[in-house]
Tab-separated table of C-alpha atoms in Angstrom:
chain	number	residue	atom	x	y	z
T	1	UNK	CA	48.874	140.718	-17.339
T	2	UNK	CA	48.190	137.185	-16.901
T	3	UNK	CA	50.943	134.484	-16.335
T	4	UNK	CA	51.338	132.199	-19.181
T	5	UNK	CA	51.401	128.737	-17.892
T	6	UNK	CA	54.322	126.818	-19.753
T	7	UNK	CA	53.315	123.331	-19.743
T	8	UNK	CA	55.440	120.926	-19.401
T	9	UNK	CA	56.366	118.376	-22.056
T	10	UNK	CA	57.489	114.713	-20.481
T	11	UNK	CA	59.813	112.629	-22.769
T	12	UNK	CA	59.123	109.494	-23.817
T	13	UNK	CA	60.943	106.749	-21.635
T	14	UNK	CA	63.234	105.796	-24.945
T	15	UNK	CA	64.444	108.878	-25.170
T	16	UNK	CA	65.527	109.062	-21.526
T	17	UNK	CA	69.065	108.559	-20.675
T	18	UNK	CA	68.252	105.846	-17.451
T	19	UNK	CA	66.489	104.056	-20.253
T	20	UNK	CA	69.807	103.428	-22.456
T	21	UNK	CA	72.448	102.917	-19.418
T	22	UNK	CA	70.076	99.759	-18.601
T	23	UNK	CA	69.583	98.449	-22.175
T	24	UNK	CA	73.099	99.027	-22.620
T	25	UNK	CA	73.693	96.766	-19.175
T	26	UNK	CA	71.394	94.137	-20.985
T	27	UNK	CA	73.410	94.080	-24.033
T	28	UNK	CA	77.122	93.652	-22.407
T	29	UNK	CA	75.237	91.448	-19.812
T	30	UNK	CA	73.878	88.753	-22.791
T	31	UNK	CA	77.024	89.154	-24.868
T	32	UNK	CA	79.329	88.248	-22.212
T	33	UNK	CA	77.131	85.553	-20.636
T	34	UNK	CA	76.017	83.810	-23.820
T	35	UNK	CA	78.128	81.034	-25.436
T	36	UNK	CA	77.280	77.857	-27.175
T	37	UNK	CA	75.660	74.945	-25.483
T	38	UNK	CA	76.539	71.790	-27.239
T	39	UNK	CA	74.957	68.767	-26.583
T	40	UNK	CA	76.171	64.861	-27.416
T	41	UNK	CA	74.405	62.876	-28.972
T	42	UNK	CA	73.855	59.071	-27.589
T	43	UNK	CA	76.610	56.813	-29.232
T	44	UNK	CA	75.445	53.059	-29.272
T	45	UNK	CA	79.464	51.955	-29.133
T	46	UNK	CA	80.639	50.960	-25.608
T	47	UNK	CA	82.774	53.869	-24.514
T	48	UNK	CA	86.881	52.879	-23.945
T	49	UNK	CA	88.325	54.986	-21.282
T	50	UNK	CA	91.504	56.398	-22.444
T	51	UNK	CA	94.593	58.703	-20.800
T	52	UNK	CA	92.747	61.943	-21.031
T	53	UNK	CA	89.424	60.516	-19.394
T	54	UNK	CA	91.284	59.092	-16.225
T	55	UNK	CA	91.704	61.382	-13.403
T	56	UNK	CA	94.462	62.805	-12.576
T	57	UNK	CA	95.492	61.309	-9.429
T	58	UNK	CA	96.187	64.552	-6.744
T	59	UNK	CA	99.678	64.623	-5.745
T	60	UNK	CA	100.934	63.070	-2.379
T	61	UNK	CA	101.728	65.185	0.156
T	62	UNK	CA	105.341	64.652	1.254
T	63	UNK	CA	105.286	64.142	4.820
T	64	UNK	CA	108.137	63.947	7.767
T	65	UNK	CA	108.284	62.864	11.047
T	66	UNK	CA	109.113	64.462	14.508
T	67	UNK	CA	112.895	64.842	15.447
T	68	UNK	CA	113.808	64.019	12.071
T	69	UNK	CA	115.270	66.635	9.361
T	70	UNK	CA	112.177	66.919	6.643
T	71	UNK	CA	113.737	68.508	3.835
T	72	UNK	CA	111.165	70.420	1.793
T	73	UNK	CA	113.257	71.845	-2.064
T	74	UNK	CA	115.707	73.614	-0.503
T	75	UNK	CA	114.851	74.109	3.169
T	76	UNK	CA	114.800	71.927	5.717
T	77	UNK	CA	112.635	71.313	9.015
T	78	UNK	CA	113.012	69.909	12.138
T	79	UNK	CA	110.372	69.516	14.707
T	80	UNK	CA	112.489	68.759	18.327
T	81	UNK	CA	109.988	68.652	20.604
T	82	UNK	CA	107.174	70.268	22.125
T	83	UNK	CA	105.773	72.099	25.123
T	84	UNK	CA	102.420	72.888	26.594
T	85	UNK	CA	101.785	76.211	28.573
T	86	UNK	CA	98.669	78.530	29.838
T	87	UNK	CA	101.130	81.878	29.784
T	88	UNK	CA	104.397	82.477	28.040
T	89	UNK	CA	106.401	85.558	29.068
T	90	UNK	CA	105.533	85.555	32.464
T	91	UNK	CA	103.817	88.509	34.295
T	92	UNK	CA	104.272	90.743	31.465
T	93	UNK	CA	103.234	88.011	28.713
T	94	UNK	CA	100.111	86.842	27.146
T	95	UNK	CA	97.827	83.926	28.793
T	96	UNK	CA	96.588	81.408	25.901
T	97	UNK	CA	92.486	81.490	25.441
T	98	UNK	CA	92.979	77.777	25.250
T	99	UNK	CA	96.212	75.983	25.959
T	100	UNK	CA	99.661	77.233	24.123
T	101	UNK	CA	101.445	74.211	21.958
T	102	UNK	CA	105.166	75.421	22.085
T	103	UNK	CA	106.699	73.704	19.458
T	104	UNK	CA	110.830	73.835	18.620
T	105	UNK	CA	111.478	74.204	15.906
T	106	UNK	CA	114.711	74.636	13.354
T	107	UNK	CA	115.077	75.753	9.962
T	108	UNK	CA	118.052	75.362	7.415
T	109	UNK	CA	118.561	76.780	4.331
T	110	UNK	CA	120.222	74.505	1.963
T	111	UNK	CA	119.824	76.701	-0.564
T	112	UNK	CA	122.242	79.209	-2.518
T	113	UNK	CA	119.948	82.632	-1.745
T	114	UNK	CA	119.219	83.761	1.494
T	115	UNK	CA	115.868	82.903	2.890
T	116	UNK	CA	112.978	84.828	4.366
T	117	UNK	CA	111.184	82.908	7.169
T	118	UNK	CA	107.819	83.700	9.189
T	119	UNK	CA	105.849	81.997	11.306
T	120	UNK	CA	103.212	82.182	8.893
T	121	UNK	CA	104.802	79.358	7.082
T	122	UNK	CA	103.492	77.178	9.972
T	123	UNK	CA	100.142	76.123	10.317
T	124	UNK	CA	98.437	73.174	12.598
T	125	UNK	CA	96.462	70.428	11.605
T	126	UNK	CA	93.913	68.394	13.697
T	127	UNK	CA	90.683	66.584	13.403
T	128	UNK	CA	89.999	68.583	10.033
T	129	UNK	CA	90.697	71.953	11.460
T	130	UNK	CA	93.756	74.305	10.790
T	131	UNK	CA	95.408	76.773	13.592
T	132	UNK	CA	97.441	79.801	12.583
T	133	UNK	CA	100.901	80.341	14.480
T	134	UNK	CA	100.187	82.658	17.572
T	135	UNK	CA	102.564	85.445	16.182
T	136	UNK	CA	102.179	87.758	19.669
T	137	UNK	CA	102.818	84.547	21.893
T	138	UNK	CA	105.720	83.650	19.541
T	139	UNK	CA	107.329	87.013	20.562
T	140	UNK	CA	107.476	86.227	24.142
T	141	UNK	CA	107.944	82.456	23.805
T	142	UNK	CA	111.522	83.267	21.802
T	143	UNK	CA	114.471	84.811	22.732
T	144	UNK	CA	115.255	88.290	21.767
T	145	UNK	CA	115.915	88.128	18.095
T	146	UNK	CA	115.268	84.242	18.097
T	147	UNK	CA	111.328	84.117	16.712
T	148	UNK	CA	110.653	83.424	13.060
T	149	UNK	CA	108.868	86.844	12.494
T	150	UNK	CA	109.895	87.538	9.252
T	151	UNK	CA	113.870	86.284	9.939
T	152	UNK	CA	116.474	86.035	7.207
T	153	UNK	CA	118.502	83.163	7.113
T	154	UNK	CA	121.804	83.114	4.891
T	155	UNK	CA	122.470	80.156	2.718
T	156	UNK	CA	123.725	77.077	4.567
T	157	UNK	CA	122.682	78.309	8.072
T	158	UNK	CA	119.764	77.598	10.148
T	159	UNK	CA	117.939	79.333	12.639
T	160	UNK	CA	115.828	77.806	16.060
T	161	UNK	CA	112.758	79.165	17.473
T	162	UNK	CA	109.491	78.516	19.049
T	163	UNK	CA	106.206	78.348	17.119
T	164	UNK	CA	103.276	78.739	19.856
T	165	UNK	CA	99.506	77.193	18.679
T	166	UNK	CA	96.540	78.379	20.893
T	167	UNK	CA	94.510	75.067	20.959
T	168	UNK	CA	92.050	73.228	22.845
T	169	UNK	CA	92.998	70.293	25.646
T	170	UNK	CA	91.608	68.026	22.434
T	171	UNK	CA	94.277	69.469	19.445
T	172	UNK	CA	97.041	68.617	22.530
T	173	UNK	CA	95.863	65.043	22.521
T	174	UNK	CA	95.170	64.672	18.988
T	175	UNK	CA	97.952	61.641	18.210
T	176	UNK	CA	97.400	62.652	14.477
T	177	UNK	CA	97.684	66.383	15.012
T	178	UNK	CA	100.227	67.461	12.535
T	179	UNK	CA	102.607	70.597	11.429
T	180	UNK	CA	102.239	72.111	7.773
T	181	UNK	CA	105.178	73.535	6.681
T	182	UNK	CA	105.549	75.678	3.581
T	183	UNK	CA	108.783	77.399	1.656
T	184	UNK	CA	108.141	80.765	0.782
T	185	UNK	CA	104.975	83.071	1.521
T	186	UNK	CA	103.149	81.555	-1.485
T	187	UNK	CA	103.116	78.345	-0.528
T	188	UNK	CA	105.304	77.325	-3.243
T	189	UNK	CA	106.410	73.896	-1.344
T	190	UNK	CA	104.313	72.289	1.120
T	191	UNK	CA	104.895	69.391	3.084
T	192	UNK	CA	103.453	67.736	6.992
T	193	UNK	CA	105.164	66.715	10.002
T	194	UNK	CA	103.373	64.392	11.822
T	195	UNK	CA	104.379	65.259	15.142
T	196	UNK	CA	103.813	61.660	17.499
């Protein structure tokens, strides 16, 4: 008995499932992309600038100065003074890549809520660059129970600590280097302390 060879029937490519996934694609991909383009036409009158064409001038940054209180809504900053160090913590602490910039710092909250603080409300700026608080240093640079890692302070209390920076020789020279400060962990108020 001899084998029948079945022979094998390819579909056509439009009646292929691949086929309608990537037409479909195509479709959603015009329809959502595709809008209107409108285009003026050249108006011969001189054009008057109103209100709505001006624009909108960006709002200044409020800005304090060191070893004054810089009250930012309802919390208020002081920058005391500052430090410079290569190790904080001693034998068992942590050496800085760079230099450590120990600044003291206190916080008050004026406020009727208590308050949630971290040092990731503190952030350095200097010669266009910006240098996140050195949380491990900040550890060792604070008393027990005295560093702003995630510390709750009650209304019309404030609490002191160190915030360490990890910088170059250059950021510690920088006479415009400055400390941005923020309220909550969304940034909800910011504000600068210059800090010379």
């Amino acid at each position: 008995m001899a084998k029948e060879k079945k022979i094998k029937v390819k579909k056509p490519f439009y009646k292929r499932v691949w086929f309608w996934l990537i037409a479909g694609i195509v479709v959603i991909s015009i329809a959502s992309g595709g809008g209107e383009e409108t285009t003026e036409t050249a108006s011969t009158e001189p054009k008057t600038e109103t209100k709505q064409d001006k624009p909108k001038e960006e709002a200044k940054a409020t800005t304090g100065k060191l070893n004054e209180p810089f009250k930012l809504g309802e919390v208020s900053f002081t920058v005391t003074g500052s430090t410079t160090a290569k190790n904080v913590g001693g034998e068992f602490g942590v050496n800085a890549q760079g230099t450590y910039l120990i600044l003291d710092v206190i916080v008050k909250n004026e406020s009727k809520e208590a308050l949630t603080v971290d040092s990731s409300f503190f952030t350095l700026s200097s010669e266009g660059a910006t240098y996140d608080a050195d949380t491990s240093a900040d550890i060792y640079a604070n008393e027990a129970g005295k560093s702003f890692f995630l510390q709750e302070i009650n209304p019309n209390l404030e609490l002191k600590g160190k915030i360490v920076f990890d910088v170059t020789e250059s950021v510690i020279a920088d006479p415009e280097k400055a400390l941005n400060v923020q309220t909550g962990f969304w940034g909800t108020e910011t504000g600068i302390i210059k800090l010379k």
